[in-house]
Amino acid sequence: MGIPVVLDCDPGHDDAIAIMLAAADPALDLLGITTVAGNQTLEKTTLNARRVCTVAGIKDVPIAAGCARPLIRPLRVAQDVHGESGLDGPAFGEPAVDVTGEHAVELMHRLLAERPVTLVPTGPLTNIALLLTRYPEDAARITEIVLMGGSTGRGNTTPYAEFNIHVDPEAAAIVFASGVPVTLCGLNVTHQALVTPDVVARLEGLGTELGRVCAELMTFFGATYRDLFGFTSPPLHDPVAVARVIDPALVSCVEAHVAIETLGEHTSGATVVDFDGRLGMPPNARVAVGLDAPAFFDHVIEAVRVLSTVD
Ligand code: RIB
Ligand code: CA
């Protein structure tokens, strides 16, 4: 049996691939998918999770919707990056999988009661912070939290804040202060996971409907990343966090103290990564610094291939 994981996501083009990787890789046992407002509204991210599971043939993983807005701040979505639907590009039919009806926090709490679970958040950390606040006893049952968010350097939403942390800095502060082992997969490493034309060709080369859908998702994502950020190829952020759980050798990390800026007028949402101990605080996180990109993309392509063969 694989490592028990729950993916907490805001699909989102890169979240969509993260769902497929988490569902298909034999190293993992995807117990649940929870959704949060982020890239788009909760209604849209939840519909998108259902759409991805439908097109990928992921029928036996419970999906539960979570928080519709950050803990304190108003919701900010990323429609400029992911489109009006949050998953623009390919056309999706009616989803064939539904949500369980329970809140995301309740699904995570229920699964944690049965066995320790690794949580993999790839959106704002609102659901995770709410879980830790509502059920503080669950902290001891979380194996680790391996998240996509933050950066050891510049941000992508403000000069020093990455989107997932910027949307809900208070939630991130709760997570990093929780004492649960946390691994931060930030922009400094996810920008090494560029979906080049060769990767898109490999998806198309699968010759399957799912491969075509993924290629179309990456083509849309690539266009917005080119227009907004000047990237020649889009970074596949979220699957990097999943890859770290699959095989830690894929994503190298160092230990450091990470402080979350919640008050800064210009820096709110910044992940202040203190590699040299300048703040006099002990390390509270593993921080991703390197990616084996060829091996990473081999896992991604294989996941799409495996799911394409599911009837
Ligand atoms: O900054 C990148 C992150 O924000 C990714 O998780 C992307 O899906 C968006 O949620
Ligand atoms: Ca995301």
PDB file of C-alpha atoms and ligand atoms in Angstrom:
ATOM      1  CA  MET A   1       0.000   0.000   0.000  1.00  0.00           C
ATOM      2  CA  GLY A   2       1.202   3.529  -0.769  1.00  0.00           C
ATOM      3  CA  ILE A   3       1.674   6.501   1.508  1.00  0.00           C
ATOM      4  CA  PRO A   4      -1.787   7.715   2.646  1.00  0.00           C
ATOM      5  CA  VAL A   5      -2.317  11.270   1.378  1.00  0.00           C
ATOM      6  CA  VAL A   6      -5.043  13.884   1.101  1.00  0.00           C
ATOM      7  CA  LEU A   7      -4.654  16.511  -1.632  1.00  0.00           C
ATOM      8  CA  ASP A   8      -6.087  19.921  -0.654  1.00  0.00           C
ATOM      9  CA  CYS A   9      -6.313  21.921  -3.855  1.00  0.00           C
ATOM     10  CA  ASP A  10      -7.769  24.830  -5.835  1.00  0.00           C
ATOM     11  CA  PRO A  11      -7.913  23.520  -9.451  1.00  0.00           C
ATOM     12  CA  GLY A  12      -6.306  25.282 -11.280  1.00  0.00           C
ATOM     13  CA  HIS A  13      -4.300  23.861 -14.191  1.00  0.00           C
ATOM     14  CA  ASP A  14      -1.341  22.671 -12.151  1.00  0.00           C
ATOM     15  CA  ASP A  15      -3.617  21.344  -9.400  1.00  0.00           C
ATOM     16  CA  ALA A  16      -5.311  19.232 -12.076  1.00  0.00           C
ATOM     17  CA  ILE A  17      -2.039  17.478 -12.895  1.00  0.00           C
ATOM     18  CA  ALA A  18      -1.311  17.145  -9.174  1.00  0.00           C
ATOM     19  CA  ILE A  19      -4.613  15.268  -8.755  1.00  0.00           C
ATOM     20  CA  MET A  20      -3.657  12.881 -11.559  1.00  0.00           C
ATOM     21  CA  LEU A  21      -0.148  12.300 -10.201  1.00  0.00           C
ATOM     22  CA  ALA A  22      -1.416  11.696  -6.656  1.00  0.00           C
ATOM     23  CA  ALA A  23      -4.106   9.308  -7.898  1.00  0.00           C
ATOM     24  CA  ALA A  24      -1.947   7.304 -10.268  1.00  0.00           C
ATOM     25  CA  ASP A  25       1.517   7.030  -8.741  1.00  0.00           C
ATOM     26  CA  PRO A  26       1.933   3.660  -6.997  1.00  0.00           C
ATOM     27  CA  ALA A  27       3.936   5.260  -4.166  1.00  0.00           C
ATOM     28  CA  LEU A  28       0.789   6.998  -2.905  1.00  0.00           C
ATOM     29  CA  ASP A  29      -2.654   6.034  -1.650  1.00  0.00           C
ATOM     30  CA  LEU A  30      -4.872   9.045  -2.398  1.00  0.00           C
ATOM     31  CA  LEU A  31      -7.538   8.867   0.317  1.00  0.00           C
ATOM     32  CA  GLY A  32      -9.317  12.123  -0.447  1.00  0.00           C
ATOM     33  CA  ILE A  33      -9.395  15.339  -2.424  1.00  0.00           C
ATOM     34  CA  THR A  34     -10.450  18.523  -0.656  1.00  0.00           C
ATOM     35  CA  THR A  35     -11.047  21.838  -2.354  1.00  0.00           C
ATOM     36  CA  VAL A  36     -10.516  25.425  -1.260  1.00  0.00           C
ATOM     37  CA  ALA A  37     -11.139  28.858  -2.772  1.00  0.00           C
ATOM     38  CA  GLY A  38      -8.014  30.226  -4.393  1.00  0.00           C
ATOM     39  CA  ASN A  39      -7.396  30.151  -8.116  1.00  0.00           C
ATOM     40  CA  GLN A  40     -11.143  30.532  -8.452  1.00  0.00           C
ATOM     41  CA  THR A  41     -14.184  30.529  -6.181  1.00  0.00           C
ATOM     42  CA  LEU A  42     -14.861  27.405  -4.143  1.00  0.00           C
ATOM     43  CA  GLU A  43     -17.790  26.549  -6.392  1.00  0.00           C
ATOM     44  CA  LYS A  44     -15.498  26.584  -9.431  1.00  0.00           C
ATOM     45  CA  THR A  45     -12.509  24.822  -7.866  1.00  0.00           C
ATOM     46  CA  THR A  46     -14.819  22.084  -6.611  1.00  0.00           C
ATOM     47  CA  LEU A  47     -16.502  21.668  -9.984  1.00  0.00           C
ATOM     48  CA  ASN A  48     -13.030  21.527 -11.535  1.00  0.00           C
ATOM     49  CA  ALA A  49     -11.896  18.796  -9.148  1.00  0.00           C
ATOM     50  CA  ARG A  50     -14.976  16.796 -10.166  1.00  0.00           C
ATOM     51  CA  ARG A  51     -14.220  17.475 -13.850  1.00  0.00           C
ATOM     52  CA  VAL A  52     -10.594  16.313 -13.505  1.00  0.00           C
ATOM     53  CA  CYS A  53     -11.600  13.139 -11.659  1.00  0.00           C
ATOM     54  CA  THR A  54     -14.196  12.429 -14.333  1.00  0.00           C
ATOM     55  CA  VAL A  55     -11.891  12.861 -17.319  1.00  0.00           C
ATOM     56  CA  ALA A  56      -9.095  10.934 -15.563  1.00  0.00           C
ATOM     57  CA  GLY A  57     -11.364   8.073 -14.490  1.00  0.00           C
ATOM     58  CA  ILE A  58     -10.699   8.715 -10.798  1.00  0.00           C
ATOM     59  CA  LYS A  59     -13.984   7.402  -9.412  1.00  0.00           C
ATOM     60  CA  ASP A  60     -13.241   6.067  -5.928  1.00  0.00           C
ATOM     61  CA  VAL A  61     -11.623   9.069  -4.223  1.00  0.00           C
ATOM     62  CA  PRO A  62     -13.973  11.163  -2.046  1.00  0.00           C
ATOM     63  CA  ILE A  63     -14.095  14.872  -2.908  1.00  0.00           C
ATOM     64  CA  ALA A  64     -15.111  17.385  -0.224  1.00  0.00           C
ATOM     65  CA  ALA A  65     -15.455  21.148  -0.565  1.00  0.00           C
ATOM     66  CA  GLY A  66     -13.896  23.359   2.107  1.00  0.00           C
ATOM     67  CA  CYS A  67     -13.576  27.050   2.807  1.00  0.00           C
ATOM     68  CA  ALA A  68     -15.060  29.585   0.408  1.00  0.00           C
ATOM     69  CA  ARG A  69     -12.861  32.434   1.646  1.00  0.00           C
ATOM     70  CA  PRO A  70      -9.681  33.040   3.639  1.00  0.00           C
ATOM     71  CA  LEU A  71      -9.798  33.112   7.445  1.00  0.00           C
ATOM     72  CA  ILE A  72      -9.799  36.911   7.694  1.00  0.00           C
ATOM     73  CA  ARG A  73      -9.079  38.548   4.350  1.00  0.00           C
ATOM     74  CA  PRO A  74     -11.376  38.850   1.324  1.00  0.00           C
ATOM     75  CA  LEU A  75     -10.850  36.208  -1.367  1.00  0.00           C
ATOM     76  CA  ARG A  76      -8.591  37.071  -4.261  1.00  0.00           C
ATOM     77  CA  VAL A  77      -8.787  34.678  -7.251  1.00  0.00           C
ATOM     78  CA  ALA A  78      -6.318  34.173 -10.120  1.00  0.00           C
ATOM     79  CA  GLN A  79      -8.697  34.470 -13.054  1.00  0.00           C
ATOM     80  CA  ASP A  80      -5.957  36.087 -15.137  1.00  0.00           C
ATOM     81  CA  VAL A  81      -3.891  32.903 -14.854  1.00  0.00           C
ATOM     82  CA  HIS A  82      -6.472  30.110 -14.857  1.00  0.00           C
ATOM     83  CA  GLY A  83      -9.384  31.717 -16.707  1.00  0.00           C
ATOM     84  CA  GLU A  84     -13.024  32.356 -15.901  1.00  0.00           C
ATOM     85  CA  SER A  85     -13.724  28.692 -15.103  1.00  0.00           C
ATOM     86  CA  GLY A  86     -10.433  28.204 -13.281  1.00  0.00           C
ATOM     87  CA  LEU A  87      -9.616  25.420 -15.757  1.00  0.00           C
ATOM     88  CA  ASP A  88      -9.904  27.150 -19.130  1.00  0.00           C
ATOM     89  CA  GLY A  89      -8.610  25.471 -22.283  1.00  0.00           C
ATOM     90  CA  PRO A  90     -10.217  22.094 -22.976  1.00  0.00           C
ATOM     91  CA  ALA A  91     -13.985  21.571 -22.963  1.00  0.00           C
ATOM     92  CA  PHE A  92     -15.229  19.371 -20.134  1.00  0.00           C
ATOM     93  CA  GLY A  93     -18.453  17.411 -20.124  1.00  0.00           C
ATOM     94  CA  GLU A  94     -20.741  17.047 -17.136  1.00  0.00           C
ATOM     95  CA  PRO A  95     -18.832  15.638 -14.153  1.00  0.00           C
ATOM     96  CA  ALA A  96     -19.673  12.030 -13.320  1.00  0.00           C
ATOM     97  CA  VAL A  97     -18.347  12.175  -9.755  1.00  0.00           C
ATOM     98  CA  ASP A  98     -19.912  14.184  -6.963  1.00  0.00           C
ATOM     99  CA  VAL A  99     -18.783  15.595  -3.643  1.00  0.00           C
ATOM    100  CA  THR A 100     -19.389  13.660  -0.429  1.00  0.00           C
ATOM    101  CA  GLY A 101     -21.429  16.486   1.094  1.00  0.00           C
ATOM    102  CA  GLU A 102     -19.208  16.766   4.164  1.00  0.00           C
ATOM    103  CA  HIS A 103     -16.925  19.761   4.722  1.00  0.00           C
ATOM    104  CA  ALA A 104     -13.293  19.286   3.735  1.00  0.00           C
ATOM    105  CA  VAL A 105     -12.233  19.635   7.364  1.00  0.00           C
ATOM    106  CA  GLU A 106     -14.634  16.869   8.385  1.00  0.00           C
ATOM    107  CA  LEU A 107     -13.315  14.551   5.662  1.00  0.00           C
ATOM    108  CA  MET A 108      -9.720  15.147   6.748  1.00  0.00           C
ATOM    109  CA  HIS A 109     -10.692  14.665  10.413  1.00  0.00           C
ATOM    110  CA  ARG A 110     -12.507  11.407   9.587  1.00  0.00           C
ATOM    111  CA  LEU A 111      -9.580  10.036   7.579  1.00  0.00           C
ATOM    112  CA  LEU A 112      -7.071  11.027  10.263  1.00  0.00           C
ATOM    113  CA  ALA A 113      -9.082   9.105  12.860  1.00  0.00           C
ATOM    114  CA  GLU A 114      -8.422   5.915  10.858  1.00  0.00           C
ATOM    115  CA  ARG A 115      -4.685   6.295  10.263  1.00  0.00           C
ATOM    116  CA  PRO A 116      -1.893   8.884  10.030  1.00  0.00           C
ATOM    117  CA  VAL A 117      -2.129  10.873   6.773  1.00  0.00           C
ATOM    118  CA  THR A 118       0.211  13.141   4.817  1.00  0.00           C
ATOM    119  CA  LEU A 119      -1.556  16.348   3.799  1.00  0.00           C
ATOM    120  CA  VAL A 120      -0.546  17.888   0.454  1.00  0.00           C
ATOM    121  CA  PRO A 121      -1.991  21.418   0.152  1.00  0.00           C
ATOM    122  CA  THR A 122      -1.603  23.046  -3.260  1.00  0.00           C
ATOM    123  CA  GLY A 123      -3.802  26.090  -2.700  1.00  0.00           C
ATOM    124  CA  PRO A 124      -4.297  28.615   0.088  1.00  0.00           C
ATOM    125  CA  LEU A 125      -3.920  26.947   3.505  1.00  0.00           C
ATOM    126  CA  THR A 126      -7.355  27.930   4.816  1.00  0.00           C
ATOM    127  CA  ASN A 127      -8.715  24.370   5.130  1.00  0.00           C
ATOM    128  CA  ILE A 128      -5.569  23.113   6.842  1.00  0.00           C
ATOM    129  CA  ALA A 129      -5.543  25.976   9.342  1.00  0.00           C
ATOM    130  CA  LEU A 130      -9.218  25.370  10.091  1.00  0.00           C
ATOM    131  CA  LEU A 131      -8.561  21.649  10.653  1.00  0.00           C
ATOM    132  CA  LEU A 132      -5.740  22.417  13.092  1.00  0.00           C
ATOM    133  CA  THR A 133      -7.900  24.949  14.924  1.00  0.00           C
ATOM    134  CA  ARG A 134     -11.122  22.910  15.023  1.00  0.00           C
ATOM    135  CA  TYR A 135      -9.364  19.610  15.831  1.00  0.00           C
ATOM    136  CA  PRO A 136      -5.988  20.448  17.464  1.00  0.00           C
ATOM    137  CA  GLU A 137      -5.632  16.806  18.496  1.00  0.00           C
ATOM    138  CA  ASP A 138      -5.315  15.917  14.794  1.00  0.00           C
ATOM    139  CA  ALA A 139      -1.902  17.609  14.595  1.00  0.00           C
ATOM    140  CA  ALA A 140      -0.315  14.536  16.163  1.00  0.00           C
ATOM    141  CA  ARG A 141      -1.955  12.313  13.557  1.00  0.00           C
ATOM    142  CA  ILE A 142      -0.687  14.243  10.532  1.00  0.00           C
ATOM    143  CA  THR A 143       2.459  12.538   9.278  1.00  0.00           C
ATOM    144  CA  GLU A 144       3.598  15.736   7.577  1.00  0.00           C
ATOM    145  CA  ILE A 145       2.298  18.647   5.532  1.00  0.00           C
ATOM    146  CA  VAL A 146       4.022  18.948   2.148  1.00  0.00           C
ATOM    147  CA  LEU A 147       2.742  22.101   0.505  1.00  0.00           C
ATOM    148  CA  MET A 148       3.191  24.069  -2.663  1.00  0.00           C
ATOM    149  CA  GLY A 149       3.534  27.700  -1.677  1.00  0.00           C
ATOM    150  CA  GLY A 150       5.856  30.532  -0.813  1.00  0.00           C
ATOM    151  CA  SER A 151       9.328  31.086  -2.119  1.00  0.00           C
ATOM    152  CA  THR A 152      12.873  31.456  -0.864  1.00  0.00           C
ATOM    153  CA  GLY A 153      13.067  34.528  -3.098  1.00  0.00           C
ATOM    154  CA  ARG A 154      10.678  36.732  -5.034  1.00  0.00           C
ATOM    155  CA  GLY A 155       6.935  36.247  -5.137  1.00  0.00           C
ATOM    156  CA  ASN A 156       4.545  35.989  -8.085  1.00  0.00           C
ATOM    157  CA  THR A 157       1.563  37.916  -6.732  1.00  0.00           C
ATOM    158  CA  THR A 158       3.375  40.776  -4.993  1.00  0.00           C
ATOM    159  CA  PRO A 159       7.125  41.342  -5.125  1.00  0.00           C
ATOM    160  CA  TYR A 160       7.694  39.097  -2.114  1.00  0.00           C
ATOM    161  CA  ALA A 161       4.527  36.963  -1.816  1.00  0.00           C
ATOM    162  CA  GLU A 162       3.520  33.815  -3.694  1.00  0.00           C
ATOM    163  CA  PHE A 163      -0.205  33.408  -4.469  1.00  0.00           C
ATOM    164  CA  ASN A 164      -1.176  30.556  -2.108  1.00  0.00           C
ATOM    165  CA  ILE A 165       0.383  32.237   0.918  1.00  0.00           C
ATOM    166  CA  HIS A 166      -0.660  35.736  -0.156  1.00  0.00           C
ATOM    167  CA  VAL A 167      -4.354  34.761  -0.307  1.00  0.00           C
ATOM    168  CA  ASP A 168      -4.366  33.589   3.323  1.00  0.00           C
ATOM    169  CA  PRO A 169      -1.233  34.535   5.287  1.00  0.00           C
ATOM    170  CA  GLU A 170      -2.973  34.012   8.634  1.00  0.00           C
ATOM    171  CA  ALA A 171      -3.753  30.419   7.678  1.00  0.00           C
ATOM    172  CA  ALA A 172      -0.139  29.851   6.671  1.00  0.00           C
ATOM    173  CA  ALA A 173       1.072  31.292   9.980  1.00  0.00           C
ATOM    174  CA  ILE A 174      -1.138  28.808  11.851  1.00  0.00           C
ATOM    175  CA  VAL A 175       0.231  25.901   9.810  1.00  0.00           C
ATOM    176  CA  PHE A 176       3.892  26.854  10.319  1.00  0.00           C
ATOM    177  CA  ALA A 177       3.356  27.396  14.055  1.00  0.00           C
ATOM    178  CA  SER A 178       1.482  24.099  14.504  1.00  0.00           C
ATOM    179  CA  GLY A 179       4.478  21.883  15.207  1.00  0.00           C
ATOM    180  CA  VAL A 180       3.401  19.512  12.419  1.00  0.00           C
ATOM    181  CA  PRO A 181       6.389  18.662  10.172  1.00  0.00           C
ATOM    182  CA  VAL A 182       6.071  21.011   7.190  1.00  0.00           C
ATOM    183  CA  THR A 183       7.829  20.950   3.829  1.00  0.00           C
ATOM    184  CA  LEU A 184       7.658  24.107   1.727  1.00  0.00           C
ATOM    185  CA  CYS A 185       7.846  23.663  -2.052  1.00  0.00           C
ATOM    186  CA  GLY A 186       8.139  27.239  -3.223  1.00  0.00           C
ATOM    187  CA  LEU A 187       8.517  29.089  -6.499  1.00  0.00           C
ATOM    188  CA  ASN A 188      12.313  28.810  -6.307  1.00  0.00           C
ATOM    189  CA  VAL A 189      11.934  25.089  -6.987  1.00  0.00           C
ATOM    190  CA  THR A 190       8.649  24.925  -8.917  1.00  0.00           C
ATOM    191  CA  HIS A 191      10.086  27.293 -11.505  1.00  0.00           C
ATOM    192  CA  GLN A 192      12.482  24.432 -12.304  1.00  0.00           C
ATOM    193  CA  ALA A 193       9.455  22.331 -13.434  1.00  0.00           C
ATOM    194  CA  LEU A 194       8.862  24.013 -16.779  1.00  0.00           C
ATOM    195  CA  VAL A 195       6.356  22.378 -19.150  1.00  0.00           C
ATOM    196  CA  THR A 196       8.436  22.706 -22.302  1.00  0.00           C
ATOM    197  CA  PRO A 197       7.123  21.909 -25.785  1.00  0.00           C
ATOM    198  CA  ASP A 198       8.800  18.502 -25.389  1.00  0.00           C
ATOM    199  CA  VAL A 199       6.645  17.744 -22.340  1.00  0.00           C
ATOM    200  CA  VAL A 200       3.500  18.848 -24.181  1.00  0.00           C
ATOM    201  CA  ALA A 201       4.514  16.639 -27.123  1.00  0.00           C
ATOM    202  CA  ARG A 202       4.952  13.674 -24.758  1.00  0.00           C
ATOM    203  CA  LEU A 203       1.415  14.240 -23.439  1.00  0.00           C
ATOM    204  CA  GLU A 204       0.006  14.441 -26.961  1.00  0.00           C
ATOM    205  CA  GLY A 205       2.128  11.452 -27.925  1.00  0.00           C
ATOM    206  CA  LEU A 206       0.237   9.269 -25.458  1.00  0.00           C
ATOM    207  CA  GLY A 207      -2.476   9.260 -28.115  1.00  0.00           C
ATOM    208  CA  THR A 208      -5.234   9.268 -25.501  1.00  0.00           C
ATOM    209  CA  GLU A 209      -8.108  11.590 -24.657  1.00  0.00           C
ATOM    210  CA  LEU A 210      -6.568  12.335 -21.258  1.00  0.00           C
ATOM    211  CA  GLY A 211      -3.190  13.080 -22.822  1.00  0.00           C
ATOM    212  CA  ARG A 212      -4.882  15.500 -25.212  1.00  0.00           C
ATOM    213  CA  VAL A 213      -6.802  17.201 -22.376  1.00  0.00           C
ATOM    214  CA  CYS A 214      -3.593  17.628 -20.366  1.00  0.00           C
ATOM    215  CA  ALA A 215      -1.779  19.035 -23.392  1.00  0.00           C
ATOM    216  CA  GLU A 216      -4.604  21.536 -23.934  1.00  0.00           C
ATOM    217  CA  LEU A 217      -4.515  22.515 -20.252  1.00  0.00           C
ATOM    218  CA  MET A 218      -0.776  23.145 -20.478  1.00  0.00           C
ATOM    219  CA  THR A 219      -1.160  25.089 -23.715  1.00  0.00           C
ATOM    220  CA  PHE A 220      -3.655  27.459 -22.078  1.00  0.00           C
ATOM    221  CA  PHE A 221      -1.513  27.691 -18.928  1.00  0.00           C
ATOM    222  CA  GLY A 222       1.541  28.393 -21.094  1.00  0.00           C
ATOM    223  CA  ALA A 223      -0.202  31.237 -22.907  1.00  0.00           C
ATOM    224  CA  THR A 224      -1.173  33.025 -19.710  1.00  0.00           C
ATOM    225  CA  TYR A 225       2.257  32.494 -18.178  1.00  0.00           C
ATOM    226  CA  ARG A 226       3.842  33.923 -21.326  1.00  0.00           C
ATOM    227  CA  ASP A 227       1.530  36.942 -21.441  1.00  0.00           C
ATOM    228  CA  LEU A 228       1.566  37.704 -17.707  1.00  0.00           C
ATOM    229  CA  PHE A 229       5.038  36.681 -16.598  1.00  0.00           C
ATOM    230  CA  GLY A 230       7.095  36.400 -19.789  1.00  0.00           C
ATOM    231  CA  PHE A 231       7.756  32.665 -19.315  1.00  0.00           C
ATOM    232  CA  THR A 232       8.544  30.656 -22.453  1.00  0.00           C
ATOM    233  CA  SER A 233       7.121  27.563 -20.696  1.00  0.00           C
ATOM    234  CA  PRO A 234       4.745  27.427 -17.689  1.00  0.00           C
ATOM    235  CA  PRO A 235       5.937  26.086 -14.314  1.00  0.00           C
ATOM    236  CA  LEU A 236       4.080  23.003 -13.094  1.00  0.00           C
ATOM    237  CA  HIS A 237       3.957  24.146  -9.458  1.00  0.00           C
ATOM    238  CA  ASP A 238       1.628  21.814  -7.577  1.00  0.00           C
ATOM    239  CA  PRO A 239       2.801  18.369  -8.722  1.00  0.00           C
ATOM    240  CA  VAL A 240       6.234  19.204  -7.233  1.00  0.00           C
ATOM    241  CA  ALA A 241       4.743  18.900  -3.742  1.00  0.00           C
ATOM    242  CA  VAL A 242       3.193  15.555  -4.697  1.00  0.00           C
ATOM    243  CA  ALA A 243       6.532  14.411  -6.141  1.00  0.00           C
ATOM    244  CA  ARG A 244       8.289  15.177  -2.857  1.00  0.00           C
ATOM    245  CA  VAL A 245       5.992  12.696  -1.099  1.00  0.00           C
ATOM    246  CA  ILE A 246       6.363  10.104  -3.882  1.00  0.00           C
ATOM    247  CA  ASP A 247      10.165  10.132  -3.669  1.00  0.00           C
ATOM    248  CA  PRO A 248      12.062  12.665  -1.538  1.00  0.00           C
ATOM    249  CA  ALA A 249      15.045  12.201  -3.866  1.00  0.00           C
ATOM    250  CA  LEU A 250      13.077  14.043  -6.565  1.00  0.00           C
ATOM    251  CA  VAL A 251      12.946  17.251  -4.497  1.00  0.00           C
ATOM    252  CA  SER A 252      15.983  18.127  -2.373  1.00  0.00           C
ATOM    253  CA  CYS A 253      15.367  20.103   0.824  1.00  0.00           C
ATOM    254  CA  VAL A 254      17.219  21.883   3.586  1.00  0.00           C
ATOM    255  CA  GLU A 255      15.956  22.699   7.093  1.00  0.00           C
ATOM    256  CA  ALA A 256      15.324  26.339   7.968  1.00  0.00           C
ATOM    257  CA  HIS A 257      13.145  28.602  10.032  1.00  0.00           C
ATOM    258  CA  VAL A 258      10.280  29.961   7.937  1.00  0.00           C
ATOM    259  CA  ALA A 259       8.401  33.012   9.189  1.00  0.00           C
ATOM    260  CA  ILE A 260       5.152  34.100   7.543  1.00  0.00           C
ATOM    261  CA  GLU A 261       4.734  37.844   7.145  1.00  0.00           C
ATOM    262  CA  THR A 262       1.146  38.812   8.022  1.00  0.00           C
ATOM    263  CA  LEU A 263       1.542  42.502   8.887  1.00  0.00           C
ATOM    264  CA  GLY A 264       3.768  43.958   6.199  1.00  0.00           C
ATOM    265  CA  GLU A 265       2.156  46.763   4.227  1.00  0.00           C
ATOM    266  CA  HIS A 266       4.090  45.691   1.138  1.00  0.00           C
ATOM    267  CA  THR A 267       5.201  42.186   2.109  1.00  0.00           C
ATOM    268  CA  SER A 268       2.126  40.461   3.511  1.00  0.00           C
ATOM    269  CA  GLY A 269       2.208  36.776   2.545  1.00  0.00           C
ATOM    270  CA  ALA A 270       5.976  36.605   2.225  1.00  0.00           C
ATOM    271  CA  THR A 271       7.657  33.393   3.397  1.00  0.00           C
ATOM    272  CA  VAL A 272      10.747  34.645   5.184  1.00  0.00           C
ATOM    273  CA  VAL A 273      13.149  31.693   4.839  1.00  0.00           C
ATOM    274  CA  ASP A 274      15.980  32.097   7.365  1.00  0.00           C
ATOM    275  CA  PHE A 275      18.689  29.735   6.037  1.00  0.00           C
ATOM    276  CA  ASP A 276      21.386  31.226   8.304  1.00  0.00           C
ATOM    277  CA  GLY A 277      19.474  31.464  11.606  1.00  0.00           C
ATOM    278  CA  ARG A 278      19.628  35.252  11.613  1.00  0.00           C
ATOM    279  CA  LEU A 279      16.275  35.438  13.446  1.00  0.00           C
ATOM    280  CA  GLY A 280      17.579  33.229  16.255  1.00  0.00           C
ATOM    281  CA  MET A 281      14.716  30.792  15.743  1.00  0.00           C
ATOM    282  CA  PRO A 282      15.071  27.008  15.359  1.00  0.00           C
ATOM    283  CA  PRO A 283      14.210  25.422  12.004  1.00  0.00           C
ATOM    284  CA  ASN A 284      10.464  24.733  11.686  1.00  0.00           C
ATOM    285  CA  ALA A 285      10.329  23.441   8.132  1.00  0.00           C
ATOM    286  CA  ARG A 286      12.057  21.601   5.341  1.00  0.00           C
ATOM    287  CA  VAL A 287      12.511  23.979   2.401  1.00  0.00           C
ATOM    288  CA  ALA A 288      12.732  22.593  -1.135  1.00  0.00           C
ATOM    289  CA  VAL A 289      15.720  23.881  -3.070  1.00  0.00           C
ATOM    290  CA  GLY A 290      16.270  21.440  -5.933  1.00  0.00           C
ATOM    291  CA  LEU A 291      14.289  19.334  -8.425  1.00  0.00           C
ATOM    292  CA  ASP A 292      15.236  16.369 -10.570  1.00  0.00           C
ATOM    293  CA  ALA A 293      13.135  17.742 -13.422  1.00  0.00           C
ATOM    294  CA  PRO A 294      13.612  14.873 -15.924  1.00  0.00           C
ATOM    295  CA  ALA A 295      12.619  12.262 -13.334  1.00  0.00           C
ATOM    296  CA  PHE A 296       9.771  14.499 -12.145  1.00  0.00           C
ATOM    297  CA  PHE A 297       8.271  14.735 -15.605  1.00  0.00           C
ATOM    298  CA  ASP A 298       8.707  10.993 -16.138  1.00  0.00           C
ATOM    299  CA  HIS A 299       6.427  10.491 -13.116  1.00  0.00           C
ATOM    300  CA  VAL A 300       3.930  13.040 -14.472  1.00  0.00           C
ATOM    301  CA  ILE A 301       3.759  11.520 -17.962  1.00  0.00           C
ATOM    302  CA  GLU A 302       3.519   7.981 -16.546  1.00  0.00           C
ATOM    303  CA  ALA A 303       0.638   9.020 -14.302  1.00  0.00           C
ATOM    304  CA  VAL A 304      -1.311  10.399 -17.272  1.00  0.00           C
ATOM    305  CA  ARG A 305      -0.478   7.247 -19.262  1.00  0.00           C
ATOM    306  CA  VAL A 306      -1.680   4.939 -16.472  1.00  0.00           C
ATOM    307  CA  LEU A 307      -4.910   6.880 -15.982  1.00  0.00           C
ATOM    308  CA  SER A 308      -5.501   6.888 -19.732  1.00  0.00           C
ATOM    309  CA  THR A 309      -5.678   3.106 -19.634  1.00  0.00           C
ATOM    310  CA  VAL A 310      -8.334   3.074 -16.920  1.00  0.00           C
ATOM    311  CA  ASP A 311     -11.685   2.227 -18.495  1.00  0.00           C
TER     312      ASP A 311
HETATM  313  O1  RIB B   1       1.720  30.398  -7.021  1.00  0.00           O
HETATM  314  C1  RIB B   1       1.371  29.177  -7.625  1.00  0.00           C
HETATM  315  C2  RIB B   1       0.270  28.511  -6.870  1.00  0.00           C
HETATM  316  O2  RIB B   1      -0.891  29.340  -6.880  1.00  0.00           O
HETATM  317  C3  RIB B   1      -0.192  27.185  -7.502  1.00  0.00           C
HETATM  318  O3  RIB B   1      -0.682  26.349  -6.501  1.00  0.00           O
HETATM  319  C4  RIB B   1      -1.296  27.611  -8.410  1.00  0.00           C
HETATM  320  O4  RIB B   1      -2.233  26.545  -8.658  1.00  0.00           O
HETATM  321  C5  RIB B   1      -1.951  28.683  -7.584  1.00  0.00           C
HETATM  322  O5  RIB B   1      -2.814  28.037  -6.652  1.00  0.00           O
HETATM  323 CA    CA B   2      -2.945  25.435  -6.711  1.00  0.00          CA
END
